[in-house]
XYZ file of C-alpha atoms in Angstrom:
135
model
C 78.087 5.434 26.427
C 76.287 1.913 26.796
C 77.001 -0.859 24.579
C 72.753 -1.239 24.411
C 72.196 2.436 23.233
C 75.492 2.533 21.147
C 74.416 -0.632 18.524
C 71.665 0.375 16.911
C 72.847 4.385 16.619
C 75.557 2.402 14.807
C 73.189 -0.219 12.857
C 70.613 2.539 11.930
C 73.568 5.118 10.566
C 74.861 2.290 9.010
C 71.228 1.357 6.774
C 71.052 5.286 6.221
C 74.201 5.632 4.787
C 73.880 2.701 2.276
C 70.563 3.777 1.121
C 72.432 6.825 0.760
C 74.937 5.296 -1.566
C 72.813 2.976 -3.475
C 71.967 4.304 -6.857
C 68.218 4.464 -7.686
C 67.298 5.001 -11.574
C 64.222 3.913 -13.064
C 66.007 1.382 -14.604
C 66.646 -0.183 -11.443
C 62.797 0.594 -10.481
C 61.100 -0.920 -13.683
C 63.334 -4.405 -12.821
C 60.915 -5.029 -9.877
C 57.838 -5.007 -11.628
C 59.104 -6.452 -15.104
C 59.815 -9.622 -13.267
C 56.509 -9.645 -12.118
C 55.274 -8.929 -15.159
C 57.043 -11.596 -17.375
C 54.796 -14.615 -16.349
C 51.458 -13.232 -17.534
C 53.576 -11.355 -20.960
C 56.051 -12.364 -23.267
C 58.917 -9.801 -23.665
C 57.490 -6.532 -25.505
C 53.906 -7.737 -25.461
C 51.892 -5.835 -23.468
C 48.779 -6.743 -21.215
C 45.828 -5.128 -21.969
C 42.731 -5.397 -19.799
C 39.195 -5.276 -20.209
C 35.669 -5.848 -17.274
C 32.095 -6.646 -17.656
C 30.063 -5.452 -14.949
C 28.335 -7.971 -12.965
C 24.528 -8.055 -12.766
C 24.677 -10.233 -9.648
C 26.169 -8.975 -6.762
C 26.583 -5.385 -7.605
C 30.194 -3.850 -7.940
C 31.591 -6.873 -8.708
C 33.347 -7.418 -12.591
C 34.564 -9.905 -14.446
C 37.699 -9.249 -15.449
C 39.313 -10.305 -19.333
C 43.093 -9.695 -19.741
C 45.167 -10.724 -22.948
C 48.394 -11.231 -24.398
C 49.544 -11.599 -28.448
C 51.903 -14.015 -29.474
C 53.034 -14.485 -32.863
C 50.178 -16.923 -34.023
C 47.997 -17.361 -30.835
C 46.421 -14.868 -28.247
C 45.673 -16.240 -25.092
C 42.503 -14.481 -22.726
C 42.716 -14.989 -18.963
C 39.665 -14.539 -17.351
C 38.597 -13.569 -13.658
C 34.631 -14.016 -13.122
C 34.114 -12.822 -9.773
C 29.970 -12.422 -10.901
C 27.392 -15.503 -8.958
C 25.806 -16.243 -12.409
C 27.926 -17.163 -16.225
C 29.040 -14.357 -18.332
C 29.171 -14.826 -22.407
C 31.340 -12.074 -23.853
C 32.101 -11.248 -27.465
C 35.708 -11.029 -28.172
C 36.715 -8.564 -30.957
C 39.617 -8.800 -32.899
C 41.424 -6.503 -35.298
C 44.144 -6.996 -37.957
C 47.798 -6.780 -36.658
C 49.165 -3.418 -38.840
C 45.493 -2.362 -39.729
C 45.683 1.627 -39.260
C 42.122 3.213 -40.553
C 39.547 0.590 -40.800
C 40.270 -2.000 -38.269
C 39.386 -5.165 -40.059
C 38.199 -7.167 -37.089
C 36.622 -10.375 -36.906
C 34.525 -12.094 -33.905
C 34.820 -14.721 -31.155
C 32.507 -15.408 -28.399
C 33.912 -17.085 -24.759
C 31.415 -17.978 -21.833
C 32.737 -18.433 -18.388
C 31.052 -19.963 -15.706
C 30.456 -18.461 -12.073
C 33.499 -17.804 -9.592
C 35.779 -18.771 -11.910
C 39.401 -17.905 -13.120
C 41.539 -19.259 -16.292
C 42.552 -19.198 -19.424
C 41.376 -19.679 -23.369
C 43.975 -19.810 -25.674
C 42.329 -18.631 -29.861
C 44.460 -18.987 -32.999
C 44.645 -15.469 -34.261
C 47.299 -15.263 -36.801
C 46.938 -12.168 -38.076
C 44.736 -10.642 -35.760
C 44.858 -9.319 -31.897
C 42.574 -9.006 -29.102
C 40.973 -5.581 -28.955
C 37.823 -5.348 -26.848
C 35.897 -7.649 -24.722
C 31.867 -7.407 -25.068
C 28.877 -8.588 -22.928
C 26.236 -10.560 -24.844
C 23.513 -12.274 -23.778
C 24.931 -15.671 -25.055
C 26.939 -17.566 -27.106
């Protein structure tokens, strides 16, 4: 046989037979996305996520994502809309089962614009993210 044809039978058998013999679990799995996942959460908080529809262009969104830490919740915002966007933030009581004692805050972004708003929630968490027509 030819040294040219011979290497890379040898170098793809090779990569076949250590994906072969390279565990997969979903433990291993979940480790690729909970790095990625660490700098926008702290460890067991999740992200939740939450759009307003844009009036201008259509099919755009803005786009509200938060995270709870013990006495702060910080909202990033994504405003992909050509025009501001005031939204009313709810929030509910941490532990509250039936009536969801929630109380109010109210965020305007400006156009094309991406960040973050950091509220002092103690004993309350982000729940839903509202259009309104201003703040």
């Amino acid at each position: 046989m030819n040294r040219k044809k011979l290497a890379p039978v040898l170098l793809s058998s090779a990569a076949a037979a250590g994906l072969l013999l390279t565990p997969t679990t979903a433990a291993s799995a979940q480790a690729g996305t909970a790095k990625a996942g660490a700098a926008t959460a702290s460890a067991g908080a999740a992200v939740e996520r939450d759009s307003v529809r844009c009036t201008k262009p259509r099919g755009k969104w803005a786009n509200y994502s938060w995270g709870e830490g013990n006495t702060t919740a910080t909202i990033y915002f994504n405003n992909h809309c050509s025009h501001r966007v005031s939204v009313k933030i709810m929030f509910v009581r941490k532990g509250s089962v039936g009536d969801k004692a929630s109380k109010y805050r109210c965020m305007t972004v400006n156009a094309k614009t991406k960040g973050k708003k950091k509220f002092y929630a103690a004993v309350y968490k982000p729940y839903s993210v509202t259009r309104v027509k201003s703040c």
